[in-house]
Amino acid sequence: MCGIVGCIVKEQAGRVLASGLERLEYRGYDSAGIAVVTDDGIRVRRRVGKLAELLDDFDYDAFDGKVGIGHTRWATHGKPSEGNAHPIQDDTGDVVLVHNGIIENYKEIREELEGKGHVFATETDTEVIAHLISEIMQGDDLEGAVRETMRRLKGAYAIVVLHRRLPDRLVGARRDSPLVAGIGEGEYFLASDIPPLLEHTRDVLLLEDGEIVSLTPEGVRVTDLEGNTIERQPKEIEWNLLQAEKGGYPHFMLKEIHEQGVVVNDSLLGRIAEDGTVRLPELDMDADAVAAIDKIVIIGCGTSWHSALIGKFLIEELAEIPVEVDIGSEFRYRRSILGPSTLVLAITQSGETADTLASMRKARAHGARTISICNVIGSTASREADGVVYTQAGPEIGVASTKAFVSQLIVLNLLALHLGSMRGKITREASKEYTDELRAVRGRVETLIERADELDPIVDSYKHVDDFLYLGRGINYPIALEGALKLKEISYIHAEGYPAGELKHGPIALIEEKMPVLAVATPGETYAKISSNIDQVKARGGEVIAVVADDEANPPMGVDHLIRVPRCRETISPIVNVVPLQILSYRIAVARGCDVDQPRNLAKSVTVE
Ligand code: F6R
C-alpha cells in the first residue's frame, strides 16, 4: 500500500531517500514526503501528487544530514493533501514518523490524547502514533516508547520513527504490515519493500510481527515486545529490481491474489464492534434515513458489476430492501425511476470509470443519494458521491481485478448487515455470528492460495481449449461471470458465464464432447438444482469441473475434476469461491504464454466512453 524508506548513511540521506521513493513508485501513491535530521533539527518536506512535485526542486543542501525517513502515501484516512502526507509529527515536533497500514482504534486514542491537551493537525490515523510516543516517552528511551505504543495500537502497521533528541537513531516496528532492514557497509536502511534497498545492499533482515528494530551508525538491533534481543542473520536477496517490485512473484496479478487474505482483514478493520455490530459511519445515515430507503440501485462495470450483482443478493437477503443492478454504460442512457428515497451505490475500484461516474451524476441529478464503494481515496467517485465507503484493497496494479473484487464483497456484506440491523431485520446475535464468519474468511482464502497446485491437472487438461462455459446459481451466478471474465481477459480463451438454470434455454446447444464446463456447486438453496444441471452437461459429453465444499458428502456424480473449497455460509461463499477461479485463469494464461499483467486491448482504468 503506502511505501516506507529510512536510512542512516555516510553521505546525504536526502538523496538516498529520494531514490528509494522512486523505487516504491510502482505501488501507486497520491502524496509523498521526506524528513532528514539536520544540524537545525528535523526538516520535513511533503507534497501532494507525483514524486516530481517533491523532488524536482528539492534542496538537498538544506536537508543535509545522514539520517532520515521517506514515504509515499496511498490515502486511507484523510484525503490526499500536504497536511495529511507523511512524515507526520506530534505537536511538539519531537517525534516524526512514517506509517503504513490502518490504526483501528485511532479515534479512541485521539480523544484520550486531546483530553490531555494534545493538539492534532491532520485527519490521519497515523498522527495518534506520533502523539502517543511523545506522551509515553521517558528520558531518551525511544525504543521503549515505541514498544509501549504498540501495546496500545489495534490494527495493522509498519512505522519508522525519528526523535529530535536522538539525531543518530531510527526506530521501526511492525504488525501485519511488512518492514525490512538492509545491512550495508556501515550504512543501514529500513523499507516496506525490498526495491529501495537493492542499490545499497542485498543483505536483508526480514522483521516479524511484534518486532522492534533500532538503527544507529553502530548497527541494527531487533527486539521483541518484552525487550528481549532477537538474534537473526541477514538473508541474501537475489532478486533483480523488477522481481523485487513484485515481491518475488512473477506477476502483479499473482502478488495481488496472494494479498487477498490480508485484504479481507484490512477491509474489515475498524468496522466491527466487539458485540458484532457493523460500524459504517461513512454512510452518514441514521435509522430514519435508512428506514426511508425504498429502493437501492447498484451500478458498476466489469468486475465491479459482478460485485453489484452479489450486492443485490446480500442486501435483499439481509436487509430486505429491493435492489436493482445496472451496468454503468446502460444506466446512464436509460430512463430511470429515481428519487430522494432511492439509494444509489456506485462500485468502482479506480473511482475513475467514465460510465460509472456519469451514472452517479445522473442519479444525483434525479435527487437520489449516492454512495461510492471505492478503492482510491481522492478519486473522482469518492469526491462526487454523497458518501464513500473505502474498500481498503491497496493499490491494484494487475489489469485483471482480483483483490479489489474480494474487498468489494467484504464491504457489501458489511453494508447489507448494517442496513439489515438498522431496519431491525438482523439481531445483534445474528450480526455477531455473521461477522465472526467474515473474520474467518481470511484463513479460508489463504488456505485456497496455499493449495493452488491442486489446480494443475485442470490447467494441463484445458490450457489449449478454445471455449469454456462457467455455471453458477443464485449468489454464485456472478462468480460464474467473474470466473469467465478472468479467463477470457488474460488467456484469450472464449468463456461465457451463465446462470445454470438458463442452460436448457439455449447454451446447452454448445455442449459437445470434451467441452469444459466449470460449475460452482457449493452448499446453498440451489445445490440440488445445479447438481442436476451438471448431469445434463455430462449426459451430452461435456467435461465438468465442479467447485464443491471440501466436506461435501454428495458431490455431483461423474464430474471430471473437483475443486474443493472450505465450507461457509452461502452469502459469504462467493468471496471464497472466486479464489480458485482467479488462480485457474492465471495459471492457464501463464501456460499459454500470455502477458498476464498487461492483457491486449485492456486498460486498468476506463476513463473514456
Ligand atoms: C476486470 C476489470 C474490469 C474493471 C472495470 C471497472 O478484471 O478489472 O472489468 O472491473 O473496468 O473498473 P472500476 O472498478 O475501476 O470502475
Coordinates of C-alpha atoms and ligand atoms in Angstrom, one line a residue:
M1 CA 0.0 0.0 0.0
C2 CA 2.0 3.0 1.1
G3 CA 5.8 2.9 0.9
I4 CA 8.3 3.5 3.6
V5 CA 12.1 4.1 3.4
G6 CA 14.5 5.1 6.1
C7 CA 18.3 5.3 6.3
I8 CA 21.4 6.0 8.3
V9 CA 24.1 6.7 5.7
K10 CA 27.6 8.3 5.3
E11 CA 26.5 11.0 2.8
Q12 CA 23.4 13.0 2.2
A13 CA 20.4 10.9 3.4
G14 CA 18.0 13.1 1.2
R15 CA 19.4 11.7 -2.0
V16 CA 19.2 8.1 -0.7
L17 CA 15.6 8.6 0.4
A18 CA 14.7 10.3 -2.9
S19 CA 15.9 7.3 -5.0
G20 CA 14.3 4.9 -2.5
L21 CA 10.9 6.6 -3.0
E22 CA 11.4 6.3 -6.8
R23 CA 11.8 2.6 -6.3
L24 CA 8.5 2.5 -4.5
E25 CA 6.5 4.4 -7.1
Y26 CA 5.2 1.3 -8.8
R27 CA 2.9 0.7 -5.8
G28 CA 0.8 3.8 -6.5
Y29 CA 0.5 6.8 -4.2
D30 CA -1.1 10.2 -4.0
S31 CA 1.5 12.2 -2.0
A32 CA 5.0 11.8 -0.6
G33 CA 7.4 13.3 1.9
I34 CA 10.9 13.2 3.3
A35 CA 12.3 14.1 6.8
V36 CA 16.0 14.5 7.4
V37 CA 17.8 15.1 10.7
T38 CA 19.9 18.3 10.1
D39 CA 22.1 20.4 12.4
D40 CA 19.0 22.7 12.7
G41 CA 16.6 19.9 13.8
I42 CA 14.4 17.6 11.7
R43 CA 13.4 19.2 8.4
V44 CA 10.3 17.9 6.7
R45 CA 9.0 18.4 3.1
R46 CA 5.8 16.9 1.9
R47 CA 3.9 17.3 -1.4
V48 CA 0.7 16.1 -3.0
G49 CA 0.9 14.4 -6.4
K50 CA 3.8 12.7 -8.2
L51 CA 7.3 12.5 -6.8
A52 CA 8.4 15.2 -9.2
E53 CA 6.4 17.6 -7.0
L54 CA 8.5 16.7 -4.1
L55 CA 11.9 16.1 -5.7
D56 CA 12.2 18.4 -8.7
D57 CA 13.4 21.5 -6.7
F58 CA 14.4 19.6 -3.6
D59 CA 17.2 21.5 -1.8
Y60 CA 19.5 18.6 -0.8
D61 CA 22.0 21.0 0.8
A62 CA 19.3 22.5 3.1
F63 CA 18.4 18.9 4.0
D64 CA 22.0 18.0 4.7
G65 CA 22.1 15.1 7.2
K66 CA 22.8 11.4 7.3
V67 CA 19.6 10.1 9.0
G68 CA 16.1 10.3 7.5
I69 CA 12.8 8.8 6.5
G70 CA 10.6 9.0 3.4
H71 CA 7.1 7.9 2.5
T72 CA 4.8 7.5 -0.4
R73 CA 1.2 7.7 0.8
W74 CA -1.9 5.9 -0.5
A75 CA -4.6 7.7 1.4
T76 CA -6.7 5.5 3.7
H77 CA -7.8 8.0 6.4
G78 CA -8.0 11.6 5.4
K79 CA -7.9 13.0 1.9
P80 CA -4.6 13.2 -0.1
S81 CA -3.3 16.6 1.0
E82 CA 0.0 18.1 2.0
G83 CA -1.2 18.2 5.6
N84 CA -2.1 14.5 5.7
A85 CA 1.1 13.4 3.8
H86 CA 3.9 11.7 5.8
P87 CA 6.2 12.2 7.6
I88 CA 3.8 13.1 10.4
Q89 CA 4.8 15.0 13.6
D90 CA 3.4 15.3 17.0
D91 CA 2.5 18.8 18.3
T92 CA 5.9 19.3 19.9
G93 CA 7.8 18.4 16.7
D94 CA 9.9 16.0 18.7
V95 CA 8.5 12.8 17.1
V96 CA 8.5 12.5 13.3
L97 CA 7.3 9.3 11.7
V98 CA 6.1 7.4 8.7
H99 CA 3.4 4.7 8.8
N100 CA 1.9 2.1 6.5
G101 CA -1.4 0.4 7.5
I102 CA -4.5 1.3 9.4
I103 CA -4.9 2.1 13.1
E104 CA -8.3 0.7 14.0
N105 CA -8.7 2.4 17.4
Y106 CA -7.3 5.8 16.4
K107 CA -10.5 7.7 17.3
E108 CA -10.4 6.5 20.9
I109 CA -6.7 7.3 21.3
R110 CA -7.2 10.7 19.7
E111 CA -10.0 11.6 22.0
E112 CA -8.0 10.5 25.0
L113 CA -4.9 12.5 24.0
E114 CA -6.9 15.6 23.1
G115 CA -8.3 15.3 26.6
K116 CA -4.7 15.6 27.9
G117 CA -4.1 18.7 25.8
H118 CA -2.6 17.2 22.6
V119 CA -3.4 19.3 19.5
F120 CA -3.9 17.4 16.3
A121 CA -3.1 18.8 12.9
T122 CA -4.1 16.1 10.4
E123 CA -7.1 13.9 9.5
T124 CA -4.9 10.8 9.6
D125 CA -5.0 7.8 11.9
T126 CA -1.2 8.0 11.8
E127 CA -1.0 11.1 13.9
V128 CA -2.1 9.3 17.1
I129 CA 1.1 7.2 16.9
A130 CA 3.3 10.3 17.0
H131 CA 1.4 11.8 19.9
L132 CA 1.3 8.5 21.8
I133 CA 5.1 8.0 21.5
S134 CA 5.6 11.6 22.7
E135 CA 3.2 11.1 25.6
I136 CA 4.8 7.8 26.7
M137 CA 8.5 8.5 26.2
Q138 CA 10.6 8.7 29.3
G139 CA 14.0 10.3 29.0
D140 CA 15.6 9.1 25.8
D141 CA 14.1 5.7 25.6
L142 CA 12.5 5.9 22.2
E143 CA 12.6 2.1 21.7
G144 CA 10.7 1.7 25.0
A145 CA 8.1 4.3 24.0
V146 CA 7.5 2.6 20.6
R147 CA 7.1 -0.8 22.4
E148 CA 4.6 0.7 24.8
T149 CA 2.8 2.4 21.9
M150 CA 2.5 -0.9 20.1
R151 CA 0.6 -2.3 23.1
R152 CA -2.0 0.4 22.7
L153 CA -2.5 0.2 18.9
K154 CA -5.0 -2.0 17.3
G155 CA -4.8 -2.6 13.6
A156 CA -2.0 -3.1 11.1
Y157 CA 1.1 -1.0 10.9
A158 CA 4.7 -0.6 9.9
I159 CA 6.3 2.5 11.3
V160 CA 9.7 4.2 11.3
V161 CA 10.3 6.9 13.9
L162 CA 12.8 9.8 14.3
H163 CA 13.2 11.8 17.5
R164 CA 14.6 15.3 17.8
R165 CA 16.8 14.5 20.8
L166 CA 18.2 11.3 19.2
P167 CA 19.7 12.5 15.9
D168 CA 21.5 9.3 15.0
R169 CA 18.8 6.8 15.7
L170 CA 15.9 5.3 13.7
V171 CA 13.3 3.0 15.4
G172 CA 11.0 0.8 13.3
A173 CA 8.2 -1.6 14.3
R174 CA 5.7 -3.8 12.5
R175 CA 2.5 -5.7 12.9
D176 CA 0.6 -7.1 9.9
S177 CA 2.4 -4.8 7.5
P178 CA 5.9 -5.5 6.1
L179 CA 9.1 -3.9 7.2
V180 CA 12.6 -5.0 6.2
A181 CA 16.1 -3.8 7.3
G182 CA 19.0 -3.6 4.9
I183 CA 22.6 -4.0 6.2
G184 CA 25.2 -2.1 4.2
E185 CA 28.8 -1.3 4.8
G186 CA 28.4 0.9 7.9
E187 CA 25.1 2.1 6.4
Y188 CA 21.7 0.8 7.5
F189 CA 18.3 1.0 5.9
L190 CA 14.6 0.3 6.6
A191 CA 11.9 -0.1 3.9
S192 CA 8.4 -1.5 3.5
D193 CA 9.6 -3.4 0.5
I194 CA 12.9 -4.8 -1.0
P195 CA 13.3 -2.4 -4.1
P196 CA 14.6 0.7 -2.3
L197 CA 17.4 -1.5 -0.6
L198 CA 18.8 -3.1 -3.7
E199 CA 21.0 -0.3 -4.9
H200 CA 22.7 -0.3 -1.4
T201 CA 22.8 -3.9 -0.2
R202 CA 21.5 -7.4 -0.8
D203 CA 21.7 -8.3 2.9
V204 CA 18.3 -8.0 4.4
L205 CA 16.7 -8.7 7.8
L206 CA 13.1 -9.6 7.5
L207 CA 11.2 -8.4 10.5
E208 CA 8.4 -10.4 12.1
D209 CA 5.1 -9.1 13.6
G210 CA 5.5 -7.6 17.0
E211 CA 9.2 -6.8 16.5
I212 CA 11.0 -3.5 17.0
V213 CA 14.2 -2.6 15.2
S214 CA 16.7 0.1 16.3
L215 CA 19.2 1.5 13.8
T216 CA 22.3 3.6 14.8
P217 CA 25.6 4.1 12.9
E218 CA 26.9 1.2 15.0
G219 CA 24.4 -1.3 13.7
V220 CA 21.0 -2.9 13.9
R221 CA 19.3 -4.4 16.9
V222 CA 16.0 -6.3 16.8
T223 CA 13.9 -6.8 19.9
D224 CA 10.5 -8.3 20.8
L225 CA 7.6 -6.7 22.7
E226 CA 9.3 -7.7 26.0
G227 CA 12.5 -6.0 25.1
N228 CA 14.4 -9.3 24.5
T229 CA 17.1 -9.1 21.8
I230 CA 16.4 -11.3 18.8
E231 CA 19.4 -12.8 17.0
R232 CA 18.7 -13.0 13.3
Q233 CA 21.1 -13.5 10.4
P234 CA 20.6 -11.3 7.3
K235 CA 19.3 -13.1 4.2
E236 CA 20.8 -12.5 0.8
I237 CA 18.3 -11.3 -1.7
E238 CA 19.0 -12.4 -5.3
W239 CA 16.1 -10.7 -7.0
N240 CA 16.5 -8.0 -9.6
L241 CA 14.6 -4.8 -9.3
L242 CA 11.6 -5.9 -11.3
Q243 CA 11.3 -9.1 -9.4
A244 CA 11.6 -7.2 -6.1
E245 CA 8.7 -4.8 -7.1
K246 CA 6.5 -7.8 -7.5
G247 CA 7.6 -9.1 -4.1
G248 CA 9.3 -12.0 -5.8
Y249 CA 6.1 -13.0 -7.7
P250 CA 6.4 -13.3 -11.5
H251 CA 3.3 -11.1 -12.0
F252 CA 1.5 -8.4 -10.1
M253 CA -1.7 -10.3 -10.6
L254 CA -0.3 -13.3 -8.7
K255 CA 1.0 -11.0 -6.0
E256 CA -2.4 -9.4 -5.6
I257 CA -4.1 -12.8 -5.5
H258 CA -1.8 -13.7 -2.6
E259 CA -2.5 -10.4 -0.8
Q260 CA -6.2 -11.3 -0.6
G261 CA -6.1 -12.8 2.9
V262 CA -4.6 -9.5 4.2
V263 CA -7.1 -7.5 2.1
V264 CA -10.0 -9.4 3.8
N265 CA -8.6 -8.4 7.1
D266 CA -8.0 -4.7 6.1
S267 CA -11.4 -4.3 4.7
L268 CA -12.9 -5.5 8.0
L269 CA -10.6 -3.5 10.2
G270 CA -12.3 -1.0 12.4
R271 CA -15.7 -1.8 11.0
I272 CA -17.0 -4.5 13.5
A273 CA -17.7 -3.6 17.1
E274 CA -16.9 -6.1 19.9
D275 CA -20.6 -7.1 20.0
G276 CA -20.7 -7.8 16.3
T277 CA -22.4 -4.7 15.2
V278 CA -21.2 -3.2 12.0
R279 CA -19.8 0.3 12.0
L280 CA -20.0 2.3 8.8
P281 CA -20.1 5.9 9.8
E282 CA -19.1 6.9 6.3
L283 CA -22.6 6.3 5.2
D284 CA -23.8 9.1 7.4
M285 CA -27.3 7.7 7.6
D286 CA -29.3 7.4 10.8
A287 CA -32.0 4.8 11.3
D288 CA -34.7 7.1 10.0
A289 CA -32.7 7.8 6.8
V290 CA -32.2 4.0 6.3
A291 CA -35.9 3.3 7.0
A292 CA -36.8 5.8 4.3
I293 CA -35.0 4.0 1.6
D294 CA -37.5 2.4 -0.7
K295 CA -35.1 1.1 -3.4
I296 CA -31.4 0.6 -3.9
V297 CA -29.7 0.8 -7.3
I298 CA -26.2 -0.6 -7.6
I299 CA -24.0 0.4 -10.6
G300 CA -20.7 -0.9 -11.7
C301 CA -18.7 -2.0 -14.8
G302 CA -16.9 -5.3 -15.5
T303 CA -15.8 -7.0 -12.3
S304 CA -17.3 -4.2 -10.2
W305 CA -20.7 -5.0 -11.9
H306 CA -20.3 -8.6 -10.8
S307 CA -19.8 -7.3 -7.2
A308 CA -23.0 -5.3 -7.7
L309 CA -24.9 -8.4 -8.7
I310 CA -23.7 -10.1 -5.5
G311 CA -24.6 -7.0 -3.6
K312 CA -28.2 -7.4 -4.7
F313 CA -28.4 -10.9 -3.2
L314 CA -26.9 -9.7 0.0
I315 CA -29.0 -6.6 0.6
E316 CA -32.2 -8.3 -0.4
E317 CA -31.4 -11.3 1.8
L318 CA -30.1 -9.4 4.9
A319 CA -31.8 -6.0 4.8
E320 CA -34.9 -6.9 2.8
I321 CA -34.7 -3.8 0.6
P322 CA -35.4 -4.2 -3.1
V323 CA -32.3 -3.8 -5.3
E324 CA -31.8 -3.1 -9.0
V325 CA -28.4 -3.6 -10.6
D326 CA -27.2 -1.9 -13.7
I327 CA -24.1 -1.7 -15.8
G328 CA -22.8 1.9 -15.9
S329 CA -22.9 2.2 -19.7
E330 CA -26.5 1.1 -19.7
F331 CA -27.8 3.0 -16.7
R332 CA -26.5 6.4 -17.9
Y333 CA -28.7 6.3 -21.0
R334 CA -31.8 4.5 -19.7
R335 CA -34.9 6.2 -18.4
S336 CA -34.6 5.6 -14.6
I337 CA -37.2 6.0 -11.9
L338 CA -35.2 7.5 -9.1
G339 CA -35.9 10.0 -6.3
P340 CA -34.9 11.1 -2.9
S341 CA -35.8 7.8 -1.4
T342 CA -33.5 5.9 -3.8
L343 CA -30.0 5.0 -2.6
V344 CA -27.6 4.5 -5.4
L345 CA -24.4 2.6 -4.8
A346 CA -21.6 3.1 -7.3
I347 CA -18.9 0.3 -7.1
T348 CA -15.6 1.2 -8.7
Q349 CA -12.1 0.2 -7.8
S350 CA -10.4 3.1 -9.5
G351 CA -13.1 5.7 -8.9
E352 CA -12.5 7.0 -12.4
T353 CA -14.6 4.8 -14.7
A354 CA -16.3 7.2 -17.0
D355 CA -19.6 5.2 -17.3
T356 CA -19.9 4.8 -13.5
L357 CA -19.2 8.5 -12.9
A358 CA -21.8 9.5 -15.5
S359 CA -24.3 7.2 -13.8
M360 CA -23.6 8.7 -10.4
R361 CA -24.0 12.2 -11.8
K362 CA -27.3 11.2 -13.3
A363 CA -28.5 9.7 -10.1
R364 CA -27.6 12.8 -8.1
A365 CA -29.4 15.0 -10.7
H366 CA -32.6 12.9 -10.0
G367 CA -32.2 13.7 -6.3
A368 CA -31.0 10.2 -5.3
R369 CA -28.4 9.8 -2.5
T370 CA -25.2 8.3 -3.9
I371 CA -22.6 6.3 -2.1
S372 CA -19.5 5.2 -3.8
I373 CA -17.8 1.9 -2.8
C374 CA -14.3 2.8 -4.0
N375 CA -10.7 1.8 -3.6
V376 CA -8.9 5.1 -4.3
I377 CA -9.2 7.9 -1.8
G378 CA -9.5 11.2 -3.5
S379 CA -10.7 9.7 -6.8
T380 CA -13.5 11.4 -8.7
A381 CA -16.1 8.9 -7.5
S382 CA -15.0 9.5 -3.9
R383 CA -15.2 13.2 -4.3
E384 CA -18.6 13.4 -6.1
A385 CA -20.6 10.9 -4.1
D386 CA -22.6 11.9 -1.1
G387 CA -20.7 9.3 0.9
V388 CA -17.9 6.9 0.3
V389 CA -17.0 3.5 1.8
Y390 CA -13.4 2.6 1.0
T391 CA -12.6 -1.0 0.2
Q392 CA -9.0 -0.9 1.6
A393 CA -7.5 -3.3 -1.0
G394 CA -4.4 -1.1 -1.5
P395 CA -3.2 -0.2 -5.0
E396 CA -4.2 -2.8 -7.6
I397 CA -1.7 -2.8 -10.4
G398 CA -2.6 -6.0 -12.4
V399 CA -5.1 -5.1 -15.1
A400 CA -7.3 -8.0 -14.1
S401 CA -9.1 -7.1 -10.9
T402 CA -8.7 -9.7 -8.1
K403 CA -8.1 -8.3 -4.6
A404 CA -10.3 -5.2 -5.3
F405 CA -13.2 -7.6 -6.1
V406 CA -12.7 -9.5 -2.8
S407 CA -12.6 -6.2 -0.9
Q408 CA -15.8 -5.1 -2.6
L409 CA -17.5 -8.3 -1.5
I410 CA -16.4 -7.8 2.1
V411 CA -17.7 -4.2 2.1
L412 CA -21.0 -5.3 0.5
N413 CA -21.5 -7.9 3.2
L414 CA -20.9 -5.3 5.9
L415 CA -23.2 -2.8 4.2
A416 CA -26.0 -5.4 3.9
L417 CA -25.6 -6.4 7.6
H418 CA -25.5 -2.7 8.6
L419 CA -28.7 -1.8 6.7
G420 CA -30.4 -5.0 7.9
S421 CA -29.5 -4.2 11.6
M422 CA -30.7 -0.6 11.2
R423 CA -34.0 -1.8 9.7
G424 CA -34.5 -4.4 12.5
K425 CA -34.0 -7.4 10.2
I426 CA -30.8 -8.6 11.9
T427 CA -30.4 -9.2 15.6
R428 CA -27.2 -8.3 17.4
E429 CA -26.6 -12.1 17.9
A430 CA -27.0 -12.8 14.3
S431 CA -24.7 -10.0 13.3
K432 CA -22.1 -11.3 15.8
E433 CA -22.3 -14.8 14.3
Y434 CA -22.1 -13.4 10.8
T435 CA -19.2 -11.1 11.4
D436 CA -17.3 -13.8 13.2
E437 CA -17.6 -15.8 10.0
L438 CA -16.5 -12.9 7.9
R439 CA -13.3 -12.7 10.0
A440 CA -12.7 -16.4 9.4
V441 CA -12.7 -15.8 5.6
R442 CA -9.1 -14.6 5.7
G443 CA -7.9 -18.1 6.8
R444 CA -10.1 -19.8 4.1
V445 CA -8.8 -17.6 1.4
E446 CA -5.2 -18.2 2.5
T447 CA -5.8 -22.0 2.6
L448 CA -7.0 -21.9 -1.0
I449 CA -4.0 -20.0 -2.1
E450 CA -1.7 -22.5 -0.4
R451 CA -3.5 -25.3 -2.2
A452 CA -3.1 -23.7 -5.7
D453 CA -1.0 -26.6 -7.0
E454 CA -4.1 -28.8 -6.8
L455 CA -5.4 -27.0 -9.8
D456 CA -2.5 -28.0 -12.1
P457 CA -4.2 -31.1 -13.5
I458 CA -7.1 -28.9 -14.6
V459 CA -4.7 -26.4 -16.1
D460 CA -3.0 -29.2 -18.0
S461 CA -6.2 -30.6 -19.3
Y462 CA -7.8 -27.3 -20.6
K463 CA -5.0 -24.9 -21.4
H464 CA -5.4 -25.5 -25.1
V465 CA -9.2 -25.3 -25.4
D466 CA -11.0 -22.6 -27.4
D467 CA -14.2 -22.3 -25.3
F468 CA -15.2 -22.6 -21.7
L469 CA -18.6 -22.4 -20.0
Y470 CA -19.0 -21.3 -16.4
L471 CA -22.2 -22.0 -14.5
G472 CA -23.5 -20.8 -11.2
R473 CA -26.8 -20.2 -9.5
G474 CA -28.1 -17.7 -7.0
I475 CA -25.4 -15.7 -5.3
N476 CA -22.7 -17.7 -7.1
Y477 CA -24.0 -16.9 -10.6
P478 CA -22.0 -13.7 -10.6
I479 CA -19.0 -15.8 -9.6
A480 CA -19.5 -17.8 -12.8
L481 CA -19.5 -14.5 -14.7
E482 CA -16.4 -13.3 -12.9
G483 CA -14.6 -16.7 -13.5
A484 CA -15.4 -16.4 -17.2
L485 CA -14.3 -12.8 -17.4
K486 CA -10.9 -13.5 -15.6
L487 CA -10.3 -16.4 -18.1
K488 CA -11.2 -14.5 -21.2
E489 CA -9.4 -11.3 -20.4
I490 CA -6.0 -12.8 -19.6
S491 CA -5.8 -16.1 -21.5
Y492 CA -8.0 -15.0 -24.6
I493 CA -10.0 -18.3 -24.3
H494 CA -13.6 -17.6 -25.2
A495 CA -15.5 -18.1 -21.9
E496 CA -19.2 -17.5 -21.0
G497 CA -20.8 -17.3 -17.6
Y498 CA -24.4 -18.4 -17.3
P499 CA -27.0 -18.9 -14.6
A500 CA -27.1 -22.7 -14.7
G501 CA -30.9 -22.8 -14.9
E502 CA -30.7 -21.0 -18.3
L503 CA -28.6 -23.8 -19.7
K504 CA -31.7 -25.6 -21.2
H505 CA -32.9 -22.3 -22.8
G506 CA -30.0 -22.1 -25.3
P507 CA -26.4 -22.7 -24.2
I508 CA -26.9 -26.4 -23.9
A509 CA -26.6 -26.5 -27.7
L510 CA -22.9 -25.7 -27.2
I511 CA -22.2 -28.8 -25.2
E512 CA -20.4 -31.4 -27.1
E513 CA -17.7 -34.0 -26.4
K514 CA -14.9 -32.5 -24.2
M515 CA -16.5 -29.0 -23.9
P516 CA -15.2 -27.8 -20.5
V517 CA -17.9 -26.6 -18.1
L518 CA -17.0 -25.2 -14.7
A519 CA -19.9 -25.3 -12.3
V520 CA -19.9 -23.5 -8.9
A521 CA -21.7 -26.1 -6.7
T522 CA -21.1 -25.1 -3.2
P523 CA -23.7 -25.6 -0.5
G524 CA -26.9 -23.5 -0.7
E525 CA -30.5 -23.3 -1.7
T526 CA -29.9 -24.4 -5.2
Y527 CA -27.3 -27.2 -4.7
A528 CA -29.6 -30.0 -5.9
K529 CA -30.6 -27.9 -8.9
I530 CA -27.0 -27.2 -10.0
S531 CA -26.2 -30.9 -9.5
S532 CA -28.9 -31.8 -12.0
N533 CA -27.6 -29.1 -14.4
I534 CA -24.2 -30.9 -14.1
D535 CA -25.9 -34.2 -15.0
Q536 CA -27.3 -32.5 -18.1
V537 CA -23.9 -31.4 -19.2
K538 CA -22.4 -34.9 -18.6
A539 CA -25.2 -36.6 -20.5
R540 CA -24.1 -34.6 -23.6
G541 CA -20.4 -35.5 -23.3
G542 CA -19.2 -32.2 -21.7
E543 CA -16.4 -32.3 -19.2
V544 CA -17.2 -30.8 -15.8
I545 CA -15.0 -29.1 -13.2
A546 CA -17.1 -28.6 -10.1
V547 CA -16.3 -26.3 -7.2
V548 CA -17.7 -28.0 -4.1
A549 CA -17.3 -27.8 -0.3
D550 CA -14.4 -29.8 1.0
D551 CA -16.7 -31.8 3.3
E552 CA -19.4 -32.3 0.7
A553 CA -20.8 -35.8 1.3
N554 CA -22.7 -35.9 -2.0
P555 CA -20.5 -34.3 -4.7
P556 CA -22.2 -34.2 -8.1
M557 CA -21.8 -37.6 -9.8
G558 CA -19.3 -38.3 -12.6
V559 CA -17.6 -35.0 -12.7
D560 CA -14.1 -34.9 -14.2
H561 CA -12.4 -32.6 -11.7
L562 CA -13.4 -31.4 -8.2
I563 CA -12.1 -28.1 -6.8
R564 CA -12.6 -28.4 -3.0
V565 CA -13.2 -25.1 -1.1
P566 CA -13.8 -24.5 2.6
R567 CA -17.5 -24.6 3.5
C568 CA -19.0 -21.3 4.5
R569 CA -22.5 -19.8 4.6
E570 CA -24.0 -19.2 1.2
T571 CA -23.9 -15.4 1.3
I572 CA -20.2 -15.4 2.2
S573 CA -19.3 -18.2 -0.2
P574 CA -18.6 -16.0 -3.3
I575 CA -15.5 -14.5 -1.6
V576 CA -14.1 -17.9 -1.1
N577 CA -15.2 -19.5 -4.4
V578 CA -13.7 -16.8 -6.6
V579 CA -10.2 -17.5 -5.4
P580 CA -9.5 -20.8 -7.2
L581 CA -11.2 -19.4 -10.3
Q582 CA -8.7 -16.5 -10.3
I583 CA -5.8 -18.9 -9.8
L584 CA -7.0 -21.2 -12.6
S585 CA -7.3 -18.3 -15.0
Y586 CA -3.9 -17.1 -14.0
R587 CA -2.2 -20.5 -14.4
I588 CA -3.9 -21.2 -17.8
A589 CA -2.8 -17.7 -19.1
V590 CA 0.8 -18.3 -18.0
A591 CA 0.7 -21.8 -19.6
R592 CA -0.4 -20.2 -22.8
G593 CA 2.4 -17.6 -22.6
C594 CA 0.1 -14.6 -22.3
D595 CA 1.0 -11.2 -20.8
V596 CA -1.0 -11.6 -17.6
D597 CA -0.4 -8.1 -16.2
Q598 CA -1.0 -6.2 -19.5
P599 CA -3.6 -8.2 -21.5
R600 CA -4.1 -7.0 -25.0
N601 CA -6.5 -4.1 -25.7
L602 CA -7.2 -3.5 -22.0
A603 CA -6.6 -0.6 -19.7
K604 CA -6.7 -0.7 -15.9
S605 CA -9.0 2.3 -15.7
V606 CA -11.5 3.1 -18.5
T607 CA -11.8 6.8 -18.2
V608 CA -13.5 7.3 -21.6
E609 CA -16.7 6.0 -23.0
Ligands
F6R1 C1 -11.7 -6.9 -15.0 C2 -11.6 -5.5 -14.6 C3 -12.6 -4.5 -15.2 C4 -13.0 -3.5 -14.1 C5 -13.9 -2.4 -14.8 C6 -14.4 -1.4 -13.8 O1 -10.8 -7.7 -14.4 O2 -10.7 -5.1 -13.9 O3 -13.7 -5.2 -15.7 O4 -13.6 -4.1 -13.1 O5 -13.2 -1.7 -15.8 O6 -13.3 -0.7 -13.2 P1 -13.5 0.1 -11.8 O7 -13.9 -0.9 -10.8 O8 -12.2 0.8 -11.6 O9 -14.6 1.0 -12.1

